[in-house]
PDB file of C-alpha atoms and ligand atoms in Angstrom:
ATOM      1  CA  UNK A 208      -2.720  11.468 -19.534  1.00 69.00           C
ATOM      2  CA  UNK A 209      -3.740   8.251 -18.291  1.00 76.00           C
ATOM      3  CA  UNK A 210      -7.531   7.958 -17.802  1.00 91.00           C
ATOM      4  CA  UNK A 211      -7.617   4.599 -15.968  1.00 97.00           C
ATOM      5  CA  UNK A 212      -5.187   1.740 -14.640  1.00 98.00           C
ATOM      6  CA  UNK A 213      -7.487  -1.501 -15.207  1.00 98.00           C
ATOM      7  CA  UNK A 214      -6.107  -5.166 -13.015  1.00 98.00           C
ATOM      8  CA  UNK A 215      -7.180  -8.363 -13.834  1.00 98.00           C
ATOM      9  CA  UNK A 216      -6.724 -11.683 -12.384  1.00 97.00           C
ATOM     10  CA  UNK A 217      -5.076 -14.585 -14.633  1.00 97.00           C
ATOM     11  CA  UNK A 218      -6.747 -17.675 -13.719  1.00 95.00           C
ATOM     12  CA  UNK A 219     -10.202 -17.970 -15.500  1.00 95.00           C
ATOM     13  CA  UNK A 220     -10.215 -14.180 -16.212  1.00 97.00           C
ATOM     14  CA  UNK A 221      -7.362 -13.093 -18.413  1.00 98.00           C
ATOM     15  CA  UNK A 222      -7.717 -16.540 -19.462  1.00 98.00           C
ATOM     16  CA  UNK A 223      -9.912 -19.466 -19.612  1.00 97.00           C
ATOM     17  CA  UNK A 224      -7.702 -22.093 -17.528  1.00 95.00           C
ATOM     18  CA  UNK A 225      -6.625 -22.327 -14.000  1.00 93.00           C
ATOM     19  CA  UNK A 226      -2.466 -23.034 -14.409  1.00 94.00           C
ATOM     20  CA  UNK A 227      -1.528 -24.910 -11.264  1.00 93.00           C
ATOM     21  CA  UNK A 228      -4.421 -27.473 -12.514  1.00 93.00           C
ATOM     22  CA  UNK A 229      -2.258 -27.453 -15.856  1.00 95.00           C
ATOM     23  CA  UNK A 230       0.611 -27.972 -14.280  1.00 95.00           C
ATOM     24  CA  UNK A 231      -0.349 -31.099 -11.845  1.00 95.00           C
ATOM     25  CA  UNK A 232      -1.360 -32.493 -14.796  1.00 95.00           C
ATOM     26  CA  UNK A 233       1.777 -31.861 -16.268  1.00 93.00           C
ATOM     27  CA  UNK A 234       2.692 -33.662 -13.418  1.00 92.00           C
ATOM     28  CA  UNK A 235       0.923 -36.324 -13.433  1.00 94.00           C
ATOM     29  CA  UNK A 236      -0.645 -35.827 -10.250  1.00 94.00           C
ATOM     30  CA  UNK A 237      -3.915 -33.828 -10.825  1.00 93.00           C
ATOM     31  CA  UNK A 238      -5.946 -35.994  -7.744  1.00 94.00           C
ATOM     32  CA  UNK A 239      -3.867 -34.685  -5.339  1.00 93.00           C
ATOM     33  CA  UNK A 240      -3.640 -30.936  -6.392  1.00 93.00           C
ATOM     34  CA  UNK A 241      -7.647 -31.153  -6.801  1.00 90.00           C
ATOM     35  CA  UNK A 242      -8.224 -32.924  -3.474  1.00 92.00           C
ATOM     36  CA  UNK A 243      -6.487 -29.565  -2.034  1.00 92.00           C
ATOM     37  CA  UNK A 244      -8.177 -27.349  -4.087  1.00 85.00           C
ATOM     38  CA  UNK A 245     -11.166 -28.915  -2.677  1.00 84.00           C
ATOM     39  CA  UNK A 246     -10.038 -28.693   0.857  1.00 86.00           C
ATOM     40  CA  UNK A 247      -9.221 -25.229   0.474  1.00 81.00           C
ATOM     41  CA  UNK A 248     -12.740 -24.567  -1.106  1.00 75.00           C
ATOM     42  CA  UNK A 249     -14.549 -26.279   1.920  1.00 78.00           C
ATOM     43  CA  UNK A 250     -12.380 -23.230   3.922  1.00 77.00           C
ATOM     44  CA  UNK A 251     -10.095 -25.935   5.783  1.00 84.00           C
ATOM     45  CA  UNK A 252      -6.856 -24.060   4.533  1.00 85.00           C
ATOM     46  CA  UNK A 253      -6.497 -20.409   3.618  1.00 87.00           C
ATOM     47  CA  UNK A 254      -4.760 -19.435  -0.127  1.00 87.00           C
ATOM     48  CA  UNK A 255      -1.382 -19.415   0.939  1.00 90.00           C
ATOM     49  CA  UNK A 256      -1.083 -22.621   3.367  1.00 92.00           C
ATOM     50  CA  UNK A 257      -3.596 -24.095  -0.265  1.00 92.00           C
ATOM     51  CA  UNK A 258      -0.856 -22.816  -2.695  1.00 94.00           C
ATOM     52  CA  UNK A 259       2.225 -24.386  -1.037  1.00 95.00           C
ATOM     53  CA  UNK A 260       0.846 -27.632  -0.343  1.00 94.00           C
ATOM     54  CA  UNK A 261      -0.296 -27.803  -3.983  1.00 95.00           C
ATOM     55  CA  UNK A 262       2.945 -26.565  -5.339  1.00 96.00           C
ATOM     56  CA  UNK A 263       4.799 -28.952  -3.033  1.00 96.00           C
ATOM     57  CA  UNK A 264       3.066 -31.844  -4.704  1.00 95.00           C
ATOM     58  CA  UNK A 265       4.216 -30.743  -7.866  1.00 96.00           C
ATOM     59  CA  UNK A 266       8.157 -31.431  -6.667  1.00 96.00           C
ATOM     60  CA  UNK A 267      10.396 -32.642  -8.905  1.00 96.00           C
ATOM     61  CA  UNK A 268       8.137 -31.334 -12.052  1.00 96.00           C
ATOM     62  CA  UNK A 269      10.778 -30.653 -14.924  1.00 95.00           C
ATOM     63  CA  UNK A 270      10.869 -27.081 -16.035  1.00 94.00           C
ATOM     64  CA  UNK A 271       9.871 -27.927 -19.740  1.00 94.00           C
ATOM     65  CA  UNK A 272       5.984 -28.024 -18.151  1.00 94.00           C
ATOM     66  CA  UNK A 273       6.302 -24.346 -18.396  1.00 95.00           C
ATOM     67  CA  UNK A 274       6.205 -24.477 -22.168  1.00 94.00           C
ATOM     68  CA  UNK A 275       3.837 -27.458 -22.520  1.00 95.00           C
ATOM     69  CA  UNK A 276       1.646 -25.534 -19.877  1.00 96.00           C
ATOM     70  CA  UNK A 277       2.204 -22.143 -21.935  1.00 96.00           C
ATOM     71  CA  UNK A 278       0.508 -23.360 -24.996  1.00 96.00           C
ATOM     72  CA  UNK A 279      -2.476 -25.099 -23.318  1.00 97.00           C
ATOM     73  CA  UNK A 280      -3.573 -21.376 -22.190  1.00 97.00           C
ATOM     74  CA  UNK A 281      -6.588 -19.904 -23.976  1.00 98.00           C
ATOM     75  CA  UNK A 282      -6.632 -16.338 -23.458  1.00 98.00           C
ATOM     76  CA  UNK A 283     -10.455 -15.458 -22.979  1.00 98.00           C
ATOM     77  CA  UNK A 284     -12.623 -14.246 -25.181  1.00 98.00           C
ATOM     78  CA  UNK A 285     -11.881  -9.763 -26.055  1.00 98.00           C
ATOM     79  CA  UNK A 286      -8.607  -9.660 -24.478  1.00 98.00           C
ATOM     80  CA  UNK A 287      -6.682  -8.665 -27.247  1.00 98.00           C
ATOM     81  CA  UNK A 288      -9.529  -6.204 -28.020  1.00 97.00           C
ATOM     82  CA  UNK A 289      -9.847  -4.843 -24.653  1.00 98.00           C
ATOM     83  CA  UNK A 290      -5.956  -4.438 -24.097  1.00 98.00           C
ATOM     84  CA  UNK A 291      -5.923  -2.467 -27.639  1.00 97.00           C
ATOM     85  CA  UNK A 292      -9.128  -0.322 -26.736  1.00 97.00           C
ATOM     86  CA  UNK A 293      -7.129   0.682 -23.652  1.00 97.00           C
ATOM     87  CA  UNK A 294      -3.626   1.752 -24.944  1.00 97.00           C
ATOM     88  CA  UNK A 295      -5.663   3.482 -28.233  1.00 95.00           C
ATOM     89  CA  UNK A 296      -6.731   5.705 -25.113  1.00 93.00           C
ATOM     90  CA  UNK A 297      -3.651   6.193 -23.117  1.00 94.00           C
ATOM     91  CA  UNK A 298      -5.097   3.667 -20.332  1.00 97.00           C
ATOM     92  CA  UNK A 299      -2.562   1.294 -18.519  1.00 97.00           C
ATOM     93  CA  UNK A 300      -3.793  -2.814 -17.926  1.00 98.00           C
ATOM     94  CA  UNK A 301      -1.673  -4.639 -15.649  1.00 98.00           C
ATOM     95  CA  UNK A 302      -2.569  -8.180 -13.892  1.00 98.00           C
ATOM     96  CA  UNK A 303      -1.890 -10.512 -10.769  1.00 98.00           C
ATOM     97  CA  UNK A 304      -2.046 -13.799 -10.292  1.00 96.00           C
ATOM     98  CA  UNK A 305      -1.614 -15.928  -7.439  1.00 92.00           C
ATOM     99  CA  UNK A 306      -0.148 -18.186 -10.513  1.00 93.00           C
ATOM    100  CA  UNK A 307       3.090 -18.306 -11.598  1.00 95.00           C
ATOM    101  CA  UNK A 308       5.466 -15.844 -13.755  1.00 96.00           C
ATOM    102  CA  UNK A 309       6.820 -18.772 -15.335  1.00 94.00           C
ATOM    103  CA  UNK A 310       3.762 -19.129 -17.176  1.00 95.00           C
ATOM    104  CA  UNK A 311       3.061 -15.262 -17.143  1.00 97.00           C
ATOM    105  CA  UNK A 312       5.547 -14.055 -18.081  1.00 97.00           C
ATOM    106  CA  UNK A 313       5.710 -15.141 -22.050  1.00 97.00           C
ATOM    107  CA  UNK A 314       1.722 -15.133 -21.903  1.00 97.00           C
ATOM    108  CA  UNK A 315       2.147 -11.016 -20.502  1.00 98.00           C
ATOM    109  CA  UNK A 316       4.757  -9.967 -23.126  1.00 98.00           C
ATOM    110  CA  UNK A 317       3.031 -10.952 -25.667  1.00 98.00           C
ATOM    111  CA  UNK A 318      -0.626  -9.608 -24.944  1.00 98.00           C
ATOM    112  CA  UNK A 319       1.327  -6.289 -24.280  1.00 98.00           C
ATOM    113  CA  UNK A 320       0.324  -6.022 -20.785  1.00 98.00           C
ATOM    114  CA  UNK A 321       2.077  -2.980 -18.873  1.00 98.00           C
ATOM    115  CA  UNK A 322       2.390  -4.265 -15.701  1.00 98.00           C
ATOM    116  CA  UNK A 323       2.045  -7.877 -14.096  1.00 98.00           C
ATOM    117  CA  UNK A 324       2.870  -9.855 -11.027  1.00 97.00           C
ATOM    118  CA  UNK A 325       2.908 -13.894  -9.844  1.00 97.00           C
ATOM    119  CA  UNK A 326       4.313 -15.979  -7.740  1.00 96.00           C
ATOM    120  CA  UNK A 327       7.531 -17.601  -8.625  1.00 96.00           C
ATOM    121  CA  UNK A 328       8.078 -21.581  -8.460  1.00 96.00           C
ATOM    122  CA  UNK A 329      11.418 -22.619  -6.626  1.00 96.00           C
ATOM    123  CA  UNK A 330      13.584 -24.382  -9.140  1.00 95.00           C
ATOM    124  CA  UNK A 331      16.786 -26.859  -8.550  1.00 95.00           C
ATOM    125  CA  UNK A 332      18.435 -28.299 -11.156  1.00 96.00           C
ATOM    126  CA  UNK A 333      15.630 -27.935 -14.119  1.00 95.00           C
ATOM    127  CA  UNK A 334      13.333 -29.274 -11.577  1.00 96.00           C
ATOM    128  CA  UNK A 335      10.688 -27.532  -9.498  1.00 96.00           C
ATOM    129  CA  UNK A 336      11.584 -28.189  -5.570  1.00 96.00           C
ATOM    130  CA  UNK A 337       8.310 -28.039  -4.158  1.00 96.00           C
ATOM    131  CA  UNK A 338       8.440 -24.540  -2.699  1.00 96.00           C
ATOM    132  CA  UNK A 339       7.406 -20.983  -3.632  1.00 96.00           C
ATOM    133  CA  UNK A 340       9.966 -18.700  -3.648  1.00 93.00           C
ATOM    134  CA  UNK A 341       9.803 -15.157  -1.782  1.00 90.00           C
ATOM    135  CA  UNK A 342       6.310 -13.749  -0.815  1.00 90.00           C
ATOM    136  CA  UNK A 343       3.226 -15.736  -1.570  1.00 93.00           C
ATOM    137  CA  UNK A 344       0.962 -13.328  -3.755  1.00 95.00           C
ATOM    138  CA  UNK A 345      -2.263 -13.355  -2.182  1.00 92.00           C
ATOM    139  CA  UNK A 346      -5.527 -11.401  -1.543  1.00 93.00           C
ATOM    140  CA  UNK A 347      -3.806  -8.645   0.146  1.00 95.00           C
ATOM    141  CA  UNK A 348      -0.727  -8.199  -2.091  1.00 95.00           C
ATOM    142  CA  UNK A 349      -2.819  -8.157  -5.199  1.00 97.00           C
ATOM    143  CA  UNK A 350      -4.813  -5.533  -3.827  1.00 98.00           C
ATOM    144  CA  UNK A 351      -1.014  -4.113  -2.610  1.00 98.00           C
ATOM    145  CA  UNK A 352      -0.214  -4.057  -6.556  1.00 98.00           C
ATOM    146  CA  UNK A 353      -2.655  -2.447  -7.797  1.00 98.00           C
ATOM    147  CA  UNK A 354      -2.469   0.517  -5.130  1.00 98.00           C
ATOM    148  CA  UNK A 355       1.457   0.412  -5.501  1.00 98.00           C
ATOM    149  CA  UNK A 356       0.615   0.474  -9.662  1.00 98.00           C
ATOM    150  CA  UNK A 357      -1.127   3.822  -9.284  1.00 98.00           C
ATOM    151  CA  UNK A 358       0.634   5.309  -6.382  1.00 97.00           C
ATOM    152  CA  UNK A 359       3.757   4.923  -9.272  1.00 96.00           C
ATOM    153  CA  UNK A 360       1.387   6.490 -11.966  1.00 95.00           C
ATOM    154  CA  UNK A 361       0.509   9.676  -9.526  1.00 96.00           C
ATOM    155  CA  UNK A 362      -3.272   8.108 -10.231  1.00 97.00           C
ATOM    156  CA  UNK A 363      -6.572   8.871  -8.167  1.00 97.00           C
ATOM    157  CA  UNK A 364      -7.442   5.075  -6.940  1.00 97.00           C
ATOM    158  CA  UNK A 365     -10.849   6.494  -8.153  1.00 97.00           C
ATOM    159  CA  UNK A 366      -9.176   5.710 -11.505  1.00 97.00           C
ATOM    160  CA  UNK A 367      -8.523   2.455 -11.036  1.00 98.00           C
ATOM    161  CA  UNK A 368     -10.806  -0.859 -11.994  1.00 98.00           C
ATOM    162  CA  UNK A 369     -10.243  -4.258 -10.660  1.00 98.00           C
ATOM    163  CA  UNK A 370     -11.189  -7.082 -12.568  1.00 98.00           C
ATOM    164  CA  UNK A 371     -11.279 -11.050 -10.995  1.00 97.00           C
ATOM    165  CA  UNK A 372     -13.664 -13.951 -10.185  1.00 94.00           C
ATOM    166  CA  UNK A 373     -12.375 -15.716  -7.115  1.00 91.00           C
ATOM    167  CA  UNK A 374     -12.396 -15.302  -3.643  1.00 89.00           C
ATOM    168  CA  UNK A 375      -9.093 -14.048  -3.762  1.00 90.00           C
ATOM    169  CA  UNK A 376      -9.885 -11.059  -5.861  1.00 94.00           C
ATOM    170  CA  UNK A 377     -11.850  -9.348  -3.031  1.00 94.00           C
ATOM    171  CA  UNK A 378      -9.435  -7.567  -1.885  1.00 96.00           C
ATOM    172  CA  UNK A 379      -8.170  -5.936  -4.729  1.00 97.00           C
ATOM    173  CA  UNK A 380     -12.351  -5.477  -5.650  1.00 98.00           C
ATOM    174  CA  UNK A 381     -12.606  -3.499  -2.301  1.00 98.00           C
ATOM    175  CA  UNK A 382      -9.784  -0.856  -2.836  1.00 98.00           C
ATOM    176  CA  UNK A 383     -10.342  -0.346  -6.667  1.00 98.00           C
ATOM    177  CA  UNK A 384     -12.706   3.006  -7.914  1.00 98.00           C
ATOM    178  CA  UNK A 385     -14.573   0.335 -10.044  1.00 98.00           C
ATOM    179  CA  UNK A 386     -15.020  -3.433  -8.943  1.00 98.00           C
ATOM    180  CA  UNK A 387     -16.163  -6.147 -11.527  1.00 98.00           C
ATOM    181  CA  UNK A 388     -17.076  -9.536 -11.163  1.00 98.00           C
ATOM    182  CA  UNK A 389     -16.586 -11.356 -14.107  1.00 97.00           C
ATOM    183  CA  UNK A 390     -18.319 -14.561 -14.380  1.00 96.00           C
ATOM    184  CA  UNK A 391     -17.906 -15.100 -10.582  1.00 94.00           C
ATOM    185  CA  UNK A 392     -18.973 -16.812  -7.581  1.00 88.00           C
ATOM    186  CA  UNK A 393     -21.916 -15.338  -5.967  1.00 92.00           C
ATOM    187  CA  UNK A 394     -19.666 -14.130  -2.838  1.00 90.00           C
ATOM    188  CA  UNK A 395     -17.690 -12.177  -5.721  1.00 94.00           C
ATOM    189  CA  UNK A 396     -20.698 -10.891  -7.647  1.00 95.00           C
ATOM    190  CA  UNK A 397     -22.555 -10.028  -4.219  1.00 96.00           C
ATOM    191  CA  UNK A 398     -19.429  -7.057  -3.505  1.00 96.00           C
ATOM    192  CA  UNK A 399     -18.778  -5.983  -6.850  1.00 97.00           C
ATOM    193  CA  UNK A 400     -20.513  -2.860  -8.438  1.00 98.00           C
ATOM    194  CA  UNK A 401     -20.982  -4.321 -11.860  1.00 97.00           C
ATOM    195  CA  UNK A 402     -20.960  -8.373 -12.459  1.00 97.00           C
ATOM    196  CA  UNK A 403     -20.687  -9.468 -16.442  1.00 97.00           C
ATOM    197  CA  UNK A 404     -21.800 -12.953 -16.972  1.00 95.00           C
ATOM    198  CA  UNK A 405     -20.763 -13.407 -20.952  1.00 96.00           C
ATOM    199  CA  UNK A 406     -16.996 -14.696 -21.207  1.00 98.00           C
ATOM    200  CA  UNK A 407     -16.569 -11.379 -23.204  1.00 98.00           C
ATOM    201  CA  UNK A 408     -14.003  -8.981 -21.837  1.00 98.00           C
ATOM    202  CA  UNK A 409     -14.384  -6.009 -24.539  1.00 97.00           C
ATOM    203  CA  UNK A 410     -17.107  -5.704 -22.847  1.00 97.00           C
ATOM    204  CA  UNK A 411     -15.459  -3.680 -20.362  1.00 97.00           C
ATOM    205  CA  UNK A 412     -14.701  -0.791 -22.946  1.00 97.00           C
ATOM    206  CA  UNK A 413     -18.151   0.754 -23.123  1.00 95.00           C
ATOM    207  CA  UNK A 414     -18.282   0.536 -19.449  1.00 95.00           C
ATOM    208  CA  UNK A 415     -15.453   2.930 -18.958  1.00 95.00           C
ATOM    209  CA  UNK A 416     -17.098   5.323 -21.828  1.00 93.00           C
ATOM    210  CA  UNK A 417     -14.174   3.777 -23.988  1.00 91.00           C
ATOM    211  CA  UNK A 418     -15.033   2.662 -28.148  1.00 79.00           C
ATOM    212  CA  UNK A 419     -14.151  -0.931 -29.017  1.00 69.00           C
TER     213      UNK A 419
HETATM  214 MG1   MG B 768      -9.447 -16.370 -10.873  1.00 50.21          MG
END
């Protein structure tokens, strides 16, 4: 019987990189995506109003950036160790991302993962239009996933442990039974019950009372 459903956030938690920056340079056009990551940071624009300006100045990006992108990602540090600790054990790992499942996707099969969700880039003609299609995935619906995740599994929320860094993982942080900043801002670290600063996440096997 499942123990414990852990979530993770992608971008510089499941792995070292943040995609969209990968992508716009890809693109070619890594000032502008950074001058609205920076205006989003300074809180002029929320996540969502952020991630569709920054995906609209990737337009016209040819789909093969997914696969260039793909193999730029380095998956951090005890993944592999801490998705194979977890399945030994009957646990379930799943992530969200308010990335892309064009880059997920491939990245998720491989490391195993049992469930995952992204945003998905809108896509004319083997070239990205600019827009994000359906819902944006944001603070809310990654908290949303992983309550849907364990409503699906019949598990106590108790059960569940939400793993992120960002702003955006807050949410998610607040509804989980366990909340862990991982190398995070100190807004992140200040609401989470444990905070790990080493880029190390095995570590989060002997925190559960699970062997490495
Ligand atoms: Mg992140």
């Amino acid at each position: 019987m499942t123990q414990f459903l852990v979530v993770l956030d992608v971008d510089s938690t499941l792995i070292e990189n943040e995609v969209i920056e990968l992508l716009a340079d890809c693109a070619g056009r890594h000032a502008e995506v950074a001058a609205i990551t920076d205006r989003a940071m300074r809180g002029e624009l929320d996540f969502a109003a952020s991630l569709r300006e920054r995906v609209a100045a990737l337009e016209g990006l040819d789909v093969s950036c997914f696969r260039e992108v793909g193999e730029q990602i380095t998956v951090t540090h005890g993944v592999p160790d801490l998705i194979a600790g977890l399945h030994r054990t009957g646990n379930l790992v799943g992530v969200v991302s308010g990335g892309f499942h064009e880059v997920l996707d491939p990245l998720a099969e491989e490391l195993g993962l049992d469930y995952w969700r992204a945003n998905r880039l809108g896509v004319t003609d083997g070239r990205l239009d600019g827009t994000v299609s359906g819902p944006i995935v944001d603070a809310q619906s990654k908290a949303d996933a992983l309550l849907e995740w364990a409503g699906e599994l019949g598990l106590p929320v108790a059960q569940t442990v939400a793993v992120g860094d960002g702003a955006n993982d807050l949410r998610m942080m607040e509804v989980a039974g366990l909340s862990v900043a991982f190398d995070a801002r100190p807004l992140v670290r200040e609401h989470a019950h444990v905070a790990m600063d080493v880029r190390d996440l095995s570590q989060l096997l002997p925190l559960l009372g699970l062997r490495a």
